[in-house]
XYZ file of C-alpha atoms in Angstrom:
518
model
C 75.326 -23.605 107.788
C 76.046 -25.270 111.123
C 75.466 -22.054 113.072
C 71.831 -22.034 111.908
C 71.327 -25.460 113.409
C 72.600 -24.903 116.940
C 69.953 -25.433 119.612
C 69.055 -21.772 120.443
C 68.833 -20.897 116.750
C 66.688 -23.945 116.045
C 64.290 -23.021 118.881
C 64.028 -19.454 117.582
C 63.460 -20.741 114.056
C 60.749 -23.104 115.246
C 58.954 -20.302 117.120
C 59.208 -18.107 114.023
C 57.662 -20.869 111.920
C 54.886 -21.476 114.455
C 54.060 -17.757 114.381
C 53.858 -17.890 110.576
C 51.549 -20.913 110.693
C 49.285 -19.582 113.477
C 48.846 -16.053 112.096
C 45.999 -17.140 109.817
C 44.496 -19.438 112.470
C 43.855 -16.742 115.083
C 43.192 -13.652 112.955
C 40.221 -11.634 114.271
C 38.169 -11.620 111.073
C 37.824 -15.406 110.899
C 40.584 -17.928 111.353
C 41.666 -20.689 108.983
C 42.606 -24.274 109.803
C 46.185 -25.003 110.790
C 48.319 -25.600 107.705
C 51.422 -27.727 108.254
C 52.920 -26.439 104.997
C 52.997 -22.932 106.460
C 55.122 -24.297 109.307
C 57.663 -25.663 106.831
C 57.576 -22.433 104.828
C 58.193 -20.482 108.031
C 61.261 -22.601 108.836
C 62.642 -22.023 105.338
C 61.998 -18.269 105.533
C 63.754 -18.012 108.902
C 66.813 -19.959 107.733
C 67.000 -17.883 104.541
C 66.682 -14.571 106.410
C 69.388 -15.465 108.931
C 71.770 -16.754 106.260
C 71.228 -13.810 103.899
C 71.625 -11.255 106.691
C 74.712 -13.050 107.988
C 76.256 -12.937 104.520
C 75.461 -9.246 104.150
C 76.980 -8.507 107.552
C 80.064 -10.605 106.898
C 80.679 -9.142 103.440
C 80.494 -5.473 104.376
C 83.732 -3.982 103.035
C 83.349 -0.493 104.369
C 82.172 1.652 101.476
C 82.799 5.357 101.203
C 82.057 7.457 104.270
C 80.271 10.817 104.176
C 82.800 13.629 103.779
C 81.580 15.809 106.606
C 82.831 16.094 110.166
C 80.769 14.544 112.948
C 79.781 17.816 114.619
C 78.472 19.412 111.427
C 76.646 16.197 110.503
C 74.963 16.021 113.925
C 73.877 19.679 113.822
C 72.440 19.381 110.307
C 70.513 16.237 111.205
C 69.208 17.876 114.366
C 67.974 20.944 112.485
C 66.251 18.840 109.818
C 64.441 16.750 112.460
C 63.477 19.871 114.420
C 61.935 21.531 111.341
C 59.942 18.390 110.492
C 58.715 18.071 114.078
C 57.618 21.708 114.336
C 55.816 21.487 110.983
C 53.993 18.417 112.260
C 53.007 20.272 115.423
C 51.649 23.141 113.348
C 49.386 20.660 111.560
C 48.184 19.012 114.769
C 48.329 22.088 116.988
C 48.634 22.087 119.958
C 49.558 18.366 120.004
C 48.187 14.852 119.722
C 47.693 12.610 122.734
C 45.705 9.773 124.263
C 43.130 9.761 127.045
C 45.804 8.274 129.370
C 47.706 11.573 129.191
C 44.575 13.519 130.109
C 43.932 11.158 133.034
C 47.491 11.712 134.290
C 47.516 15.501 134.043
C 44.105 15.693 135.748
C 44.635 12.963 138.341
C 48.254 13.671 139.276
C 50.040 11.250 141.578
C 46.652 9.911 142.633
C 46.754 7.705 139.508
C 50.370 6.599 139.982
C 49.120 3.158 140.971
C 48.196 2.638 137.329
C 50.363 5.094 135.404
C 54.132 5.807 135.671
C 54.869 8.474 138.258
C 57.785 9.909 136.300
C 55.564 10.921 133.397
C 52.974 12.269 135.812
C 55.727 14.318 137.508
C 56.767 15.739 134.131
C 53.186 16.684 133.226
C 52.212 18.127 136.599
C 55.557 19.868 137.136
C 55.260 21.664 133.810
C 51.619 22.433 134.555
C 52.518 24.143 137.843
C 55.152 26.285 136.134
C 52.810 27.286 133.299
C 49.918 28.098 135.654
C 52.248 30.154 137.853
C 52.656 32.450 134.854
C 48.921 32.520 134.140
C 48.751 29.790 131.525
C 46.596 26.656 131.332
C 46.857 23.073 130.108
C 46.648 24.276 126.502
C 50.038 25.959 126.954
C 51.324 22.899 128.799
C 50.648 20.771 125.727
C 52.225 23.300 123.372
C 55.418 23.540 125.439
C 55.617 19.801 126.097
C 55.184 18.999 122.399
C 58.008 21.396 121.492
C 60.189 19.886 124.225
C 59.417 16.397 122.914
C 60.276 17.417 119.340
C 63.653 18.682 120.610
C 64.261 15.499 122.659
C 63.394 13.175 119.775
C 65.450 15.212 117.288
C 68.418 15.207 119.663
C 68.154 11.428 120.177
C 67.941 10.729 116.442
C 70.939 12.999 115.761
C 73.081 11.492 118.518
C 72.390 7.957 117.289
C 73.021 8.532 113.574
C 76.197 10.500 114.415
C 77.338 7.581 116.569
C 76.814 5.232 113.614
C 78.856 7.564 111.404
C 81.627 7.702 114.004
C 81.648 3.896 114.139
C 82.339 3.775 110.418
C 78.964 3.148 108.823
C 79.300 3.941 105.123
C 77.382 6.736 103.446
C 74.457 4.944 101.765
C 73.212 2.904 104.780
C 73.704 5.962 106.998
C 71.662 8.188 104.698
C 68.925 5.530 104.533
C 68.668 5.566 108.341
C 68.708 9.384 108.477
C 65.973 9.538 105.834
C 63.893 6.945 107.668
C 63.877 8.999 110.866
C 63.106 12.164 108.885
C 60.457 10.929 106.476
C 58.540 8.140 108.218
C 55.081 9.766 108.671
C 54.004 7.792 111.739
C 57.265 8.559 113.560
C 56.834 12.246 112.702
C 53.348 12.093 114.189
C 54.654 10.481 117.378
C 57.143 13.347 117.747
C 54.155 15.502 118.786
C 52.090 12.766 120.424
C 52.156 13.301 124.181
C 52.176 9.800 125.598
C 54.433 7.951 128.030
C 55.587 5.552 125.300
C 57.689 8.206 123.544
C 60.284 8.769 126.329
C 60.336 4.999 126.921
C 61.047 4.433 123.223
C 63.809 7.051 123.295
C 65.424 5.122 126.146
C 65.258 1.966 124.007
C 66.905 3.835 121.130
C 69.665 5.543 123.118
C 70.655 2.402 124.996
C 71.588 0.524 121.796
C 74.926 2.375 121.326
C 75.573 1.889 125.044
C 75.051 -1.869 124.738
C 77.192 -2.046 121.599
C 80.096 -0.275 123.308
C 79.754 -2.627 126.267
C 80.070 -5.609 123.922
C 82.875 -3.993 121.907
C 84.943 -3.263 125.023
C 84.239 -6.720 126.494
C 82.872 -5.073 129.604
C 85.674 -2.562 130.204
C 83.317 0.369 129.587
C 81.686 -0.475 132.920
C 84.748 1.044 134.598
C 83.950 4.472 133.136
C 81.724 6.750 135.224
C 80.323 8.457 132.143
C 79.273 5.087 130.727
C 77.444 4.138 133.930
C 75.781 7.570 133.846
C 74.512 6.937 130.296
C 73.185 3.532 131.335
C 71.359 5.073 134.303
C 69.945 7.895 132.145
C 68.451 5.360 129.720
C 66.994 3.447 132.661
C 65.223 6.593 133.894
C 63.521 6.803 130.505
C 62.491 3.132 130.821
C 60.643 3.991 134.030
C 58.339 6.251 132.018
C 56.342 3.093 131.292
C 55.239 0.458 133.784
C 57.061 -2.503 132.174
C 60.297 -0.496 132.154
C 61.065 -1.440 135.753
C 60.917 -5.137 134.854
C 63.194 -4.559 131.856
C 65.772 -2.807 134.056
C 65.727 -5.582 136.653
C 66.212 -8.218 133.949
C 69.073 -6.204 132.456
C 70.762 -6.103 135.859
C 70.532 -9.885 136.094
C 71.923 -10.310 132.577
C 74.857 -7.984 133.243
C 75.635 -9.720 136.532
C 75.813 -13.088 134.746
C 77.578 -11.990 131.543
C 80.101 -9.598 133.115
C 80.859 -11.291 136.433
C 84.392 -9.880 136.556
C 82.886 -6.374 136.688
C 80.260 -7.211 139.284
C 81.164 -4.236 141.494
C 80.474 -1.850 138.630
C 77.260 -3.642 137.722
C 76.272 -3.389 141.390
C 76.343 0.425 141.090
C 73.807 0.207 138.279
C 71.792 -2.336 140.278
C 71.652 0.056 143.249
C 70.409 2.826 140.958
C 67.626 0.601 139.607
C 66.751 -0.402 143.167
C 66.547 3.298 144.086
C 64.096 3.919 141.233
C 61.979 0.990 142.405
C 61.957 2.303 145.992
C 61.013 5.768 144.753
C 58.140 4.293 142.752
C 56.803 2.492 145.804
C 57.279 5.568 147.989
C 55.354 7.800 145.559
C 52.466 5.326 145.416
C 52.387 5.067 149.213
C 52.520 8.813 149.868
C 49.905 9.451 147.167
C 47.628 6.725 148.552
C 47.688 5.119 145.118
C 48.593 1.435 145.634
C 49.684 -0.451 142.553
C 46.674 -1.931 140.803
C 47.299 -5.641 140.553
C 44.847 -5.857 137.657
C 47.363 -4.025 135.447
C 49.873 -6.855 135.864
C 47.449 -9.738 135.325
C 45.534 -8.641 132.254
C 46.234 -11.904 130.435
C 45.220 -14.159 133.398
C 42.021 -12.103 133.765
C 41.354 -12.615 130.066
C 41.980 -16.356 130.371
C 39.523 -16.621 133.266
C 36.989 -14.562 131.293
C 37.453 -16.875 128.299
C 36.846 -19.895 130.537
C 33.614 -18.333 131.791
C 32.387 -17.428 128.298
C 33.292 -20.797 126.784
C 31.569 -22.786 129.556
C 34.812 -24.181 130.871
C 35.147 -26.392 133.931
C 34.625 -24.151 136.996
C 33.615 -25.380 140.440
C 31.329 -23.487 142.840
C 34.145 -22.025 144.939
C 35.974 -20.729 141.861
C 32.727 -19.356 140.423
C 32.008 -17.467 143.649
C 35.470 -15.876 143.659
C 35.158 -14.801 140.024
C 31.691 -13.366 140.674
C 33.049 -11.247 143.550
C 35.858 -9.965 141.348
C 33.353 -9.071 138.604
C 29.792 -10.348 138.142
C 29.865 -13.316 135.751
C 27.044 -11.886 133.652
C 29.077 -8.708 133.196
C 32.021 -10.798 132.006
C 29.843 -12.594 129.462
C 28.417 -9.298 128.215
C 31.757 -7.502 127.761
C 34.231 -10.242 126.818
C 36.342 -9.476 123.731
C 38.894 -12.182 122.804
C 41.394 -9.552 121.632
C 40.998 -6.932 124.359
C 40.737 -7.347 128.139
C 39.840 -3.679 128.772
C 36.072 -4.148 128.199
C 36.100 -6.686 131.030
C 38.170 -4.477 133.346
C 36.474 -1.172 132.523
C 32.877 -2.014 131.572
C 29.763 -0.370 133.008
C 30.571 -2.305 136.174
C 34.351 -2.197 136.615
C 36.409 -5.107 137.856
C 36.788 -4.727 141.650
C 40.395 -3.593 141.881
C 40.414 -3.347 145.689
C 39.087 -6.893 146.037
C 41.720 -8.148 143.610
C 44.516 -6.285 145.396
C 43.434 -7.818 148.715
C 43.172 -11.348 147.312
C 46.178 -11.681 145.034
C 47.216 -15.128 146.220
C 43.655 -16.418 145.957
C 43.449 -15.040 142.422
C 46.653 -16.826 141.440
C 45.350 -20.027 143.075
C 42.037 -19.884 141.187
C 43.828 -19.039 137.930
C 46.180 -22.013 138.392
C 43.361 -24.429 139.199
C 41.404 -23.349 136.140
C 44.526 -23.700 134.008
C 44.759 -27.421 134.788
C 41.130 -28.052 133.803
C 40.876 -25.621 130.863
C 44.311 -25.705 129.250
C 43.032 -25.432 125.678
C 40.870 -22.401 126.470
C 43.807 -20.745 128.242
C 46.149 -21.238 125.264
C 43.525 -19.942 122.844
C 42.827 -16.879 125.007
C 46.553 -16.137 125.363
C 47.238 -16.327 121.627
C 44.300 -14.051 120.835
C 45.070 -11.448 123.519
C 48.728 -11.195 122.420
C 47.990 -11.759 118.719
C 49.332 -8.456 117.406
C 52.670 -8.894 119.200
C 53.645 -12.361 117.929
C 51.793 -12.726 114.627
C 52.683 -11.499 111.151
C 49.425 -9.603 110.963
C 49.736 -5.979 109.927
C 46.461 -4.876 111.475
C 46.581 -1.069 111.673
C 44.075 -0.732 114.518
C 45.217 1.880 117.054
C 48.404 2.595 115.127
C 48.146 6.354 115.616
C 46.351 8.994 117.697
C 44.476 11.951 116.320
C 44.839 15.530 117.490
C 43.340 16.733 120.751
C 40.189 18.021 119.065
C 38.932 14.431 118.971
C 38.144 14.767 122.693
C 36.035 17.893 122.212
C 32.909 15.871 121.446
C 33.194 13.736 124.566
C 31.143 15.022 127.507
C 33.592 13.782 130.118
C 36.285 16.120 128.731
C 34.179 19.145 127.775
C 34.390 21.029 131.111
C 38.100 20.349 131.402
C 38.803 21.603 127.869
C 36.810 24.759 128.540
C 38.442 25.522 131.911
C 41.955 24.815 130.607
C 41.423 26.869 127.449
C 42.197 23.937 125.172
C 42.087 25.186 121.588
C 42.194 22.186 119.247
C 42.762 24.100 116.057
C 45.633 24.048 113.589
C 47.338 27.368 112.940
C 47.007 26.589 109.235
C 43.953 27.531 107.140
C 41.299 24.862 107.710
C 41.272 23.631 104.094
C 45.041 23.233 104.000
C 45.080 21.622 107.452
C 42.410 19.114 106.437
C 44.249 18.281 103.209
C 47.553 17.638 104.996
C 45.890 15.670 107.781
C 44.249 13.408 105.196
C 47.697 12.743 103.710
C 49.012 11.870 107.161
C 46.004 9.666 107.850
C 46.540 7.679 104.655
C 50.306 7.315 105.086
C 50.784 6.912 108.854
C 51.199 3.167 108.767
C 54.073 0.869 109.473
C 54.850 -2.762 110.147
C 52.785 -4.419 112.874
C 54.316 -4.985 116.317
C 54.841 -8.709 115.714
C 56.528 -8.158 112.352
C 58.933 -5.635 113.909
C 59.704 -7.950 116.833
C 60.582 -10.833 114.517
C 62.660 -8.534 112.307
C 64.671 -7.493 115.369
C 65.148 -11.120 116.395
C 66.329 -12.103 112.906
C 68.818 -9.203 112.811
C 70.153 -10.081 116.260
C 70.360 -13.781 115.344
C 72.358 -12.912 112.223
C 74.730 -10.732 114.276
C 75.193 -13.523 116.828
C 75.910 -16.031 114.055
C 78.822 -13.863 112.862
C 80.131 -12.352 116.099
C 79.075 -14.740 118.849
C 76.250 -14.736 121.349
C 77.482 -11.765 123.422
C 76.690 -9.245 120.684
C 73.061 -10.159 121.313
C 73.162 -7.557 124.089
C 72.522 -4.828 121.476
C 69.023 -6.227 121.004
C 68.474 -7.169 124.651
C 66.329 -4.150 125.672
C 64.023 -4.615 122.653
C 63.727 -8.357 123.272
C 62.982 -7.796 126.969
C 60.317 -5.257 126.026
C 58.766 -7.844 123.711
C 58.808 -10.500 126.432
C 57.066 -8.181 128.908
C 54.412 -7.358 126.304
C 53.813 -11.039 125.624
C 53.441 -11.545 129.366
C 51.113 -8.686 130.214
C 49.601 -6.832 127.256
C 45.888 -6.128 127.821
C 45.118 -5.733 124.125
C 46.114 -7.475 120.898
C 46.530 -4.312 118.840
C 48.164 -1.239 120.372
C 50.986 0.007 118.159
C 52.316 2.573 120.628
C 53.411 -0.293 122.890
C 55.838 -1.272 120.117
C 57.025 2.248 119.227
C 60.403 1.294 120.702
C 60.707 -1.452 118.058
C 60.270 1.115 115.257
C 63.023 3.228 116.843
C 65.335 0.248 117.404
C 65.131 -1.362 113.959
C 67.104 1.308 112.035
C 69.840 1.333 114.681
C 70.185 -2.452 114.630
C 70.274 -2.333 110.829
C 73.049 0.262 111.068
C 75.047 -1.908 113.464
C 74.623 -4.850 111.101
C 75.949 -2.759 108.208
C 79.060 -1.539 110.021
C 81.876 -3.324 108.222
C 83.541 -6.297 109.887
C 86.890 -4.782 108.983
C 86.176 -1.566 110.879
C 84.826 -3.499 113.871
C 88.059 -5.410 114.158
C-alpha cells in the first residue's frame, strides 16, 4: 500500500478526486453545489483503480501466445484493417473532413500562421500532382483518404505485432486487435481528413519506442535506427500546432532522465530545432506570421469572462480590451465553454493588434488575474471542462461526410469548381441505413475520461516498475497538458483522438507478463 501514498501518487490521486467532485459543479446544463463526499469517493476510486491495476500487472503469468508467426500475423491484421477502412470510405465517399481541412487546401501556406504547415504541404502537394493529371480536389480527397486508410492500418498492424513480439498473450492481444478493427468512431476517423489523425498516429507509434528506451535503460539511443524512429514520430507530431511543444518537452525530459546519453539526445534535439526553424521559415516566406490568439485562447476567454461578469477592470485595461475586440461584441458572443465565438464573431478579434501588443496583453491579463481570481478560475474550468472532467458529452465527437458543406454558400462555388461529388457509391437507401448505424454507434469515452484512464494505467505501471517506465505515457500526458493550457473549446473530441489510440497500447504494455519483461 505504501506506494499509493508517496507524494506524487497522492497529488495525482487528489487531482483525480477533485475532478470527480467538480464534474457536476461545472457541467454545461446546470451545475450542482460542491459535494465533499464526492471528493472522498474520488480518492477511494483512484486508490482502488491503482491497486487493482497494479495487482493485475504484477500477477500476469504469461498465458498462451497466438500460434502464428509475426509476419503472417502483421499481414493478416493489415489486410483486415484495410478492408474495414475501404468499406468505411465507400459509405462516406469521397471522405469526411472538417472546415479546417478545406481552409488549408484553399488557403495553402498563407494560413500556416494558424494551421500546421506540414499538413498544408501534404494537401497542396497532392493537389498539384492530381491537377497536373487533370483531376480536381474531389480526387485529392479520394486519394488522400485511401492513403490515410493505408497509413492507419499499417500503424495498427505494426503496434499489435510489436505487442505480440514482446510476449503479450493471446486473449489481451486479440482484444486490442478487435478494438482497432471494430470501434466505429476509429473506423470513421480512418477516412476523416484532418490534421489530428497523423498527429494521433505519431502518439501511437512512439509508445513502443518509449517502451524500448525504458527497457534498454537508454542504450537504444545509441542505435541510429532508433533515433530515426523517434524523429519520424516527431514529424507526425508537427502535423498539429501543439506537437512542437510536446517535442520540446520530450527533449528536456530525455536530457534530464538519460544524462549519460546526452550526445545522442542532442541529435534528436537538433532535429526538433530544425523542424522549429522550418516552421518559422515557412511562415515568414508565406507572409503568414503565427497568430498569437491561437496560443492564448484561455487567457482571452478569462478576460472575456471578466468583462461579462462585471469584474474589476480599470479604464486603461478597458481601453486595451476594446481595441482588441469591442466590449459589446464580447458581451454578445461570450460562451463559457467555447472561445471561438469571441475570436471569430461578426467582428473578429483583431489578430494584428494582438500580435503587435503581446507583452501588453500579458500585462493586462496578469493585472486582471490579481483582481478577478475567482472569475479566472471559473472561466478556466469551464473552457477546459471536457478535458479534465468525467463528463461524456458527445458534442463534436465525429465529423459527417463532405456533403454537409454543400448547403453552405461559402463552399458552394469551391465544390462546383473542384467537382466535389458528395455521394456514396452505395445505393442511397443502403447508404442512409448504414450511416444511421454509424451515427448511433460512433461514440466513445470523453477526452477527460480517457486522460484519467491513461494516468491511472501509467501510475499502476510506475508503482510496479518504478517511475522511469512512466515514459511510455509521456507523449499522451504532454498532449493532455498542452490541451489544458491552450484548448479554445471544452468539447472537441478530435483533439483527444491520440488518447483513444494510446489507451489500447498502454493496456497491452500493462498486460505483458512481468516474467517475460524480466
